[in-house]
């Protein structure tokens, strides 16, 4: 079992809709969770992190964490074509990041 | 804050050649990480430094790979006797000191894309 799992997609949503990206992790002791956005050919860019159970909002982005279910999600409200990218979920393990394979999001006009 | 920089951005080499990549972290960051990313995969951890000390190396890092951070500032990653399977994006990231804001966040450089022919 991979430590961090994501559906590779693509996830296609219309402009203006809510995009929901999901991630599960295997280490119950994981404490810190990160969402990175990666455009094709570019490096990952940190968009959100979450440490506590519940929701954390930042602009159009909401991260949700459920430690009991070992589940992290990222909601993108009012999706825009510029949000089209691969979204990488990552957990911290002894200072290093463990990434999932990423979910490709396509937002169509 | 100029961000993490990496050089070169692209490298094409022939199998069996040695290559060296450089990473300059954000100036006040004392932790520096190397990752490798292949197409369709997330970045995979290779190694990391706290100041000049190399604290962890991945099992992925064969003996052909070596990394240094001699003065606790920039780092180099060398691959000896390159193989076609080494073709990937090599990413460097840095983090600030523990106890400072954002200490748990890693900021990535633009990467070095290696192609081994």
GROMACS .gro file of C-alpha atoms in nm:
model
  226
    1UNK     CA    1   0.000   0.000   0.000
    2UNK     CA    2   0.131   0.341  -0.097
    3UNK     CA    3   0.174   0.587   0.187
    4UNK     CA    4  -0.026   0.860   0.014
    5UNK     CA    5  -0.291   0.777  -0.243
    6UNK     CA    6  -0.472   1.000  -0.487
    7UNK     CA    7  -0.693   0.936  -0.786
    8UNK     CA    8  -0.487   1.035  -1.089
    9UNK     CA    9  -0.791   1.175  -1.274
   10UNK     CA   10  -0.840   1.370  -1.483
   11UNK     CA   11  -1.112   1.540  -1.287
   12UNK     CA   12  -1.309   1.762  -1.523
   13UNK     CA   13  -1.529   2.040  -1.387
   14UNK     CA   14  -1.700   2.335  -1.556
   15UNK     CA   15  -1.587   2.689  -1.485
   16UNK     CA   16  -1.750   2.823  -1.169
   17UNK     CA   17  -1.810   2.480  -1.015
   18UNK     CA   18  -1.655   2.333  -0.699
   19UNK     CA   19  -1.365   2.094  -0.758
   20UNK     CA   20  -1.313   1.832  -0.489
   21UNK     CA   21  -0.977   1.658  -0.467
   22UNK     CA   22  -0.920   1.369  -0.229
   23UNK     CA   23  -0.624   1.200  -0.067
   24UNK     CA   24  -0.580   0.914   0.180
   25UNK     CA   25  -0.271   0.830   0.382
   26UNK     CA   26  -0.156   0.514   0.556
   27UNK     CA   27   0.048   0.637   0.855
   28UNK     CA   28  -0.195   0.707   1.136
   29UNK     CA   29   0.075   0.907   1.314
   30UNK     CA   30   0.101   1.167   1.036
   31UNK     CA   31   0.053   1.517   1.168
   32UNK     CA   32   0.099   1.766   0.886
   33UNK     CA   33  -0.059   1.766   0.542
   34UNK     CA   34   0.011   1.978   0.237
   35UNK     CA   35  -0.147   2.052  -0.097
   36UNK     CA   36   0.077   2.158  -0.384
   37UNK     CA   37  -0.028   2.272  -0.729
   38UNK     CA   38   0.192   2.180  -1.023
   39UNK     CA   39   0.146   2.320  -1.373
   40UNK     CA   40   0.278   2.111  -1.659
   41UNK     CA   41   0.656   2.138  -1.681
   42UNK     CA   42   0.682   2.349  -1.365
   43UNK     CA   43   0.776   2.275  -1.005
   44UNK     CA   44   0.525   2.224  -0.721
   45UNK     CA   45   0.384   2.535  -0.555
   46UNK     CA   46   0.248   2.517  -0.200
   47UNK     CA   47  -0.113   2.630  -0.180
   48UNK     CA   48  -0.243   2.497   0.155
   49UNK     CA   49  -0.136   2.309   0.464
   50UNK     CA   50  -0.344   2.170   0.748
   51UNK     CA   51  -0.251   2.020   1.083
   52UNK     CA   52  -0.579   1.996   1.277
   53UNK     CA   53  -0.898   1.804   1.216
   54UNK     CA   54  -1.165   2.007   1.045
   55UNK     CA   55  -1.161   2.271   0.775
   56UNK     CA   56  -0.914   2.542   0.688
   57UNK     CA   57  -1.009   2.810   0.439
   58UNK     CA   58  -0.786   3.038   0.231
   59UNK     CA   59  -0.962   3.235  -0.038
   60UNK     CA   60  -1.123   2.996  -0.285
   61UNK     CA   61  -0.944   2.697  -0.130
   62UNK     CA   62  -1.060   2.485   0.163
   63UNK     CA   63  -0.856   2.199   0.303
   64UNK     CA   64  -1.035   1.934   0.510
   65UNK     CA   65  -0.869   1.684   0.740
   66UNK     CA   66  -1.022   1.378   0.905
   67UNK     CA   67  -0.751   1.195   1.101
   68UNK     CA   68  -0.984   0.916   1.213
   69UNK     CA   69  -1.054   0.827   0.851
   70UNK     CA   70  -0.696   0.920   0.738
   71UNK     CA   71  -0.842   1.142   0.474
   72UNK     CA   72  -0.747   1.486   0.342
   73UNK     CA   73  -0.933   1.683   0.079
   74UNK     CA   74  -0.902   2.010  -0.108
   75UNK     CA   75  -1.204   2.203  -0.231
   76UNK     CA   76  -1.165   2.472  -0.493
   77UNK     CA   77  -1.465   2.701  -0.518
   78UNK     CA   78  -1.554   2.899  -0.830
   79UNK     CA   79  -1.305   2.695  -1.035
   80UNK     CA   80  -1.128   2.883  -1.313
   81UNK     CA   81  -0.952   2.752  -1.625
   82UNK     CA   82  -0.628   2.880  -1.466
   83UNK     CA   83  -0.680   2.622  -1.188
   84UNK     CA   84  -0.618   2.346  -1.442
   85UNK     CA   85  -0.310   2.170  -1.307
   86UNK     CA   86  -0.201   1.862  -1.114
   87UNK     CA   87  -0.270   1.879  -0.741
   88UNK     CA   88  -0.029   1.690  -0.519
   89UNK     CA   89  -0.114   1.580  -0.167
   90UNK     CA   90   0.180   1.532   0.069
   91UNK     CA   91   0.243   1.435   0.430
   92UNK     CA   92   0.547   1.511   0.643
   93UNK     CA   93   0.745   1.210   0.768
   94UNK     CA   94   1.060   1.286   0.971
   95UNK     CA   95   1.111   1.618   0.792
   96UNK     CA   96   1.069   1.487   0.438
   97UNK     CA   97   0.757   1.511   0.223
   98UNK     CA   98   0.585   1.195   0.102
   99UNK     CA   99   0.379   1.278  -0.207
  100UNK     CA  100   0.090   1.111  -0.378
  101UNK     CA  101   0.092   1.073  -0.754
  102UNK     CA  102  -0.129   1.379  -0.794
  103UNK     CA  103  -0.474   1.441  -0.941
  104UNK     CA  104  -0.500   1.621  -1.272
  105UNK     CA  105  -0.774   1.883  -1.269
  106UNK     CA  106  -0.923   2.022  -1.589
  107UNK     CA  107  -1.155   2.322  -1.567
  108UNK     CA  108  -1.339   2.383  -1.892
  109UNK     CA  109  -1.507   2.712  -1.993
  110UNK     CA  110   1.324   3.686  -0.090
  111UNK     CA  111   1.449   3.560  -0.425
  112UNK     CA  112   1.326   3.202  -0.392
  113UNK     CA  113   1.508   2.875  -0.449
  114UNK     CA  114   1.720   2.868  -0.763
  115UNK     CA  115   1.859   2.570  -0.952
  116UNK     CA  116   2.117   2.543  -1.225
  117UNK     CA  117   2.111   2.426  -1.497
  118UNK     CA  118   1.742   2.419  -1.583
  119UNK     CA  119   1.796   2.153  -1.849
  120UNK     CA  120   2.072   1.900  -1.901
  121UNK     CA  121   2.107   1.651  -2.183
  122UNK     CA  122   2.385   1.398  -2.145
  123UNK     CA  123   2.496   1.067  -2.284
  124UNK     CA  124   2.476   0.749  -2.085
  125UNK     CA  125   2.785   0.697  -1.875
  126UNK     CA  126   2.866   1.065  -1.830
  127UNK     CA  127   2.873   1.243  -1.495
  128UNK     CA  128   2.647   1.539  -1.424
  129UNK     CA  129   2.630   1.790  -1.140
  130UNK     CA  130   2.338   2.010  -1.040
  131UNK     CA  131   2.340   2.310  -0.812
  132UNK     CA  132   2.074   2.442  -0.576
  133UNK     CA  133   2.072   2.776  -0.395
  134UNK     CA  134   1.810   2.782  -0.119
  135UNK     CA  135   1.623   3.081   0.017
  136UNK     CA  136   1.890   3.270   0.212
  137UNK     CA  137   1.762   3.229   0.568
  138UNK     CA  138   1.661   2.863   0.524
  139UNK     CA  139   1.885   2.607   0.694
  140UNK     CA  140   1.720   2.290   0.560
  141UNK     CA  141   1.763   2.181   0.201
  142UNK     CA  142   1.602   1.885   0.025
  143UNK     CA  143   1.650   1.701  -0.303
  144UNK     CA  144   1.363   1.520  -0.473
  145UNK     CA  145   1.328   1.344  -0.806
  146UNK     CA  146   1.012   1.341  -1.016
  147UNK     CA  147   0.933   1.127  -1.318
  148UNK     CA  148   0.638   1.171  -1.553
  149UNK     CA  149   0.304   1.095  -1.393
  150UNK     CA  150   0.449   1.055  -1.045
  151UNK     CA  151   0.479   1.277  -0.742
  152UNK     CA  152   0.823   1.392  -0.628
  153UNK     CA  153   1.027   1.126  -0.445
  154UNK     CA  154   1.260   1.218  -0.162
  155UNK     CA  155   1.630   1.165  -0.223
  156UNK     CA  156   1.819   1.335   0.060
  157UNK     CA  157   1.823   1.636   0.290
  158UNK     CA  158   2.058   1.862   0.480
  159UNK     CA  159   2.029   2.067   0.792
  160UNK     CA  160   2.300   2.327   0.759
  161UNK     CA  161   2.598   2.131   0.623
  162UNK     CA  162   2.498   1.797   0.776
  163UNK     CA  163   2.335   1.536   0.553
  164UNK     CA  164   2.069   1.391   0.784
  165UNK     CA  165   1.894   1.136   0.566
  166UNK     CA  166   1.938   0.956   0.236
  167UNK     CA  167   1.668   0.758   0.061
  168UNK     CA  168   1.714   0.395  -0.034
  169UNK     CA  169   1.648   0.523  -0.387
  170UNK     CA  170   1.984   0.698  -0.380
  171UNK     CA  171   2.232   0.453  -0.530
  172UNK     CA  172   2.607   0.480  -0.484
  173UNK     CA  173   2.623   0.673  -0.811
  174UNK     CA  174   2.449   0.967  -0.645
  175UNK     CA  175   2.621   1.202  -0.405
  176UNK     CA  176   2.510   1.529  -0.255
  177UNK     CA  177   2.700   1.794  -0.065
  178UNK     CA  178   2.631   2.118   0.114
  179UNK     CA  179   2.980   2.216   0.226
  180UNK     CA  180   2.915   2.553   0.385
  181UNK     CA  181   2.552   2.511   0.472
  182UNK     CA  182   2.444   2.736   0.188
  183UNK     CA  183   2.419   2.600  -0.169
  184UNK     CA  184   2.411   2.227  -0.242
  185UNK     CA  185   2.526   2.011  -0.530
  186UNK     CA  186   2.388   1.679  -0.648
  187UNK     CA  187   2.620   1.467  -0.861
  188UNK     CA  188   2.522   1.162  -1.061
  189UNK     CA  189   2.808   0.947  -1.183
  190UNK     CA  190   2.788   0.711  -1.481
  191UNK     CA  191   2.439   0.824  -1.573
  192UNK     CA  192   2.183   0.570  -1.691
  193UNK     CA  193   1.870   0.623  -1.898
  194UNK     CA  194   1.662   0.553  -1.588
  195UNK     CA  195   1.811   0.866  -1.427
  196UNK     CA  196   1.613   1.083  -1.669
  197UNK     CA  197   1.380   1.289  -1.450
  198UNK     CA  198   1.318   1.632  -1.302
  199UNK     CA  199   1.546   1.693  -1.005
  200UNK     CA  200   1.385   1.929  -0.758
  201UNK     CA  201   1.541   2.118  -0.472
  202UNK     CA  202   1.342   2.261  -0.182
  203UNK     CA  203   1.428   2.454   0.130
  204UNK     CA  204   1.269   2.519   0.469
  205UNK     CA  205   1.334   2.776   0.741
  206UNK     CA  206   1.473   2.694   1.085
  207UNK     CA  207   1.256   2.517   1.340
  208UNK     CA  208   1.069   2.756   1.561
  209UNK     CA  209   1.035   3.018   1.288
  210UNK     CA  210   0.716   3.086   1.094
  211UNK     CA  211   0.657   2.838   0.810
  212UNK     CA  212   0.928   2.604   0.947
  213UNK     CA  213   0.731   2.301   0.827
  214UNK     CA  214   0.679   2.432   0.475
  215UNK     CA  215   0.904   2.338   0.185
  216UNK     CA  216   0.952   2.578  -0.105
  217UNK     CA  217   1.060   2.431  -0.434
  218UNK     CA  218   1.298   2.561  -0.696
  219UNK     CA  219   1.222   2.543  -1.069
  220UNK     CA  220   1.395   2.205  -1.106
  221UNK     CA  221   1.661   2.065  -1.336
  222UNK     CA  222   1.531   1.842  -1.613
  223UNK     CA  223   1.782   1.568  -1.694
  224UNK     CA  224   1.765   1.368  -2.014
  225UNK     CA  225   2.006   1.076  -2.052
  226UNK     CA  226   2.043   0.955  -2.409
   0.00000   0.00000   0.00000
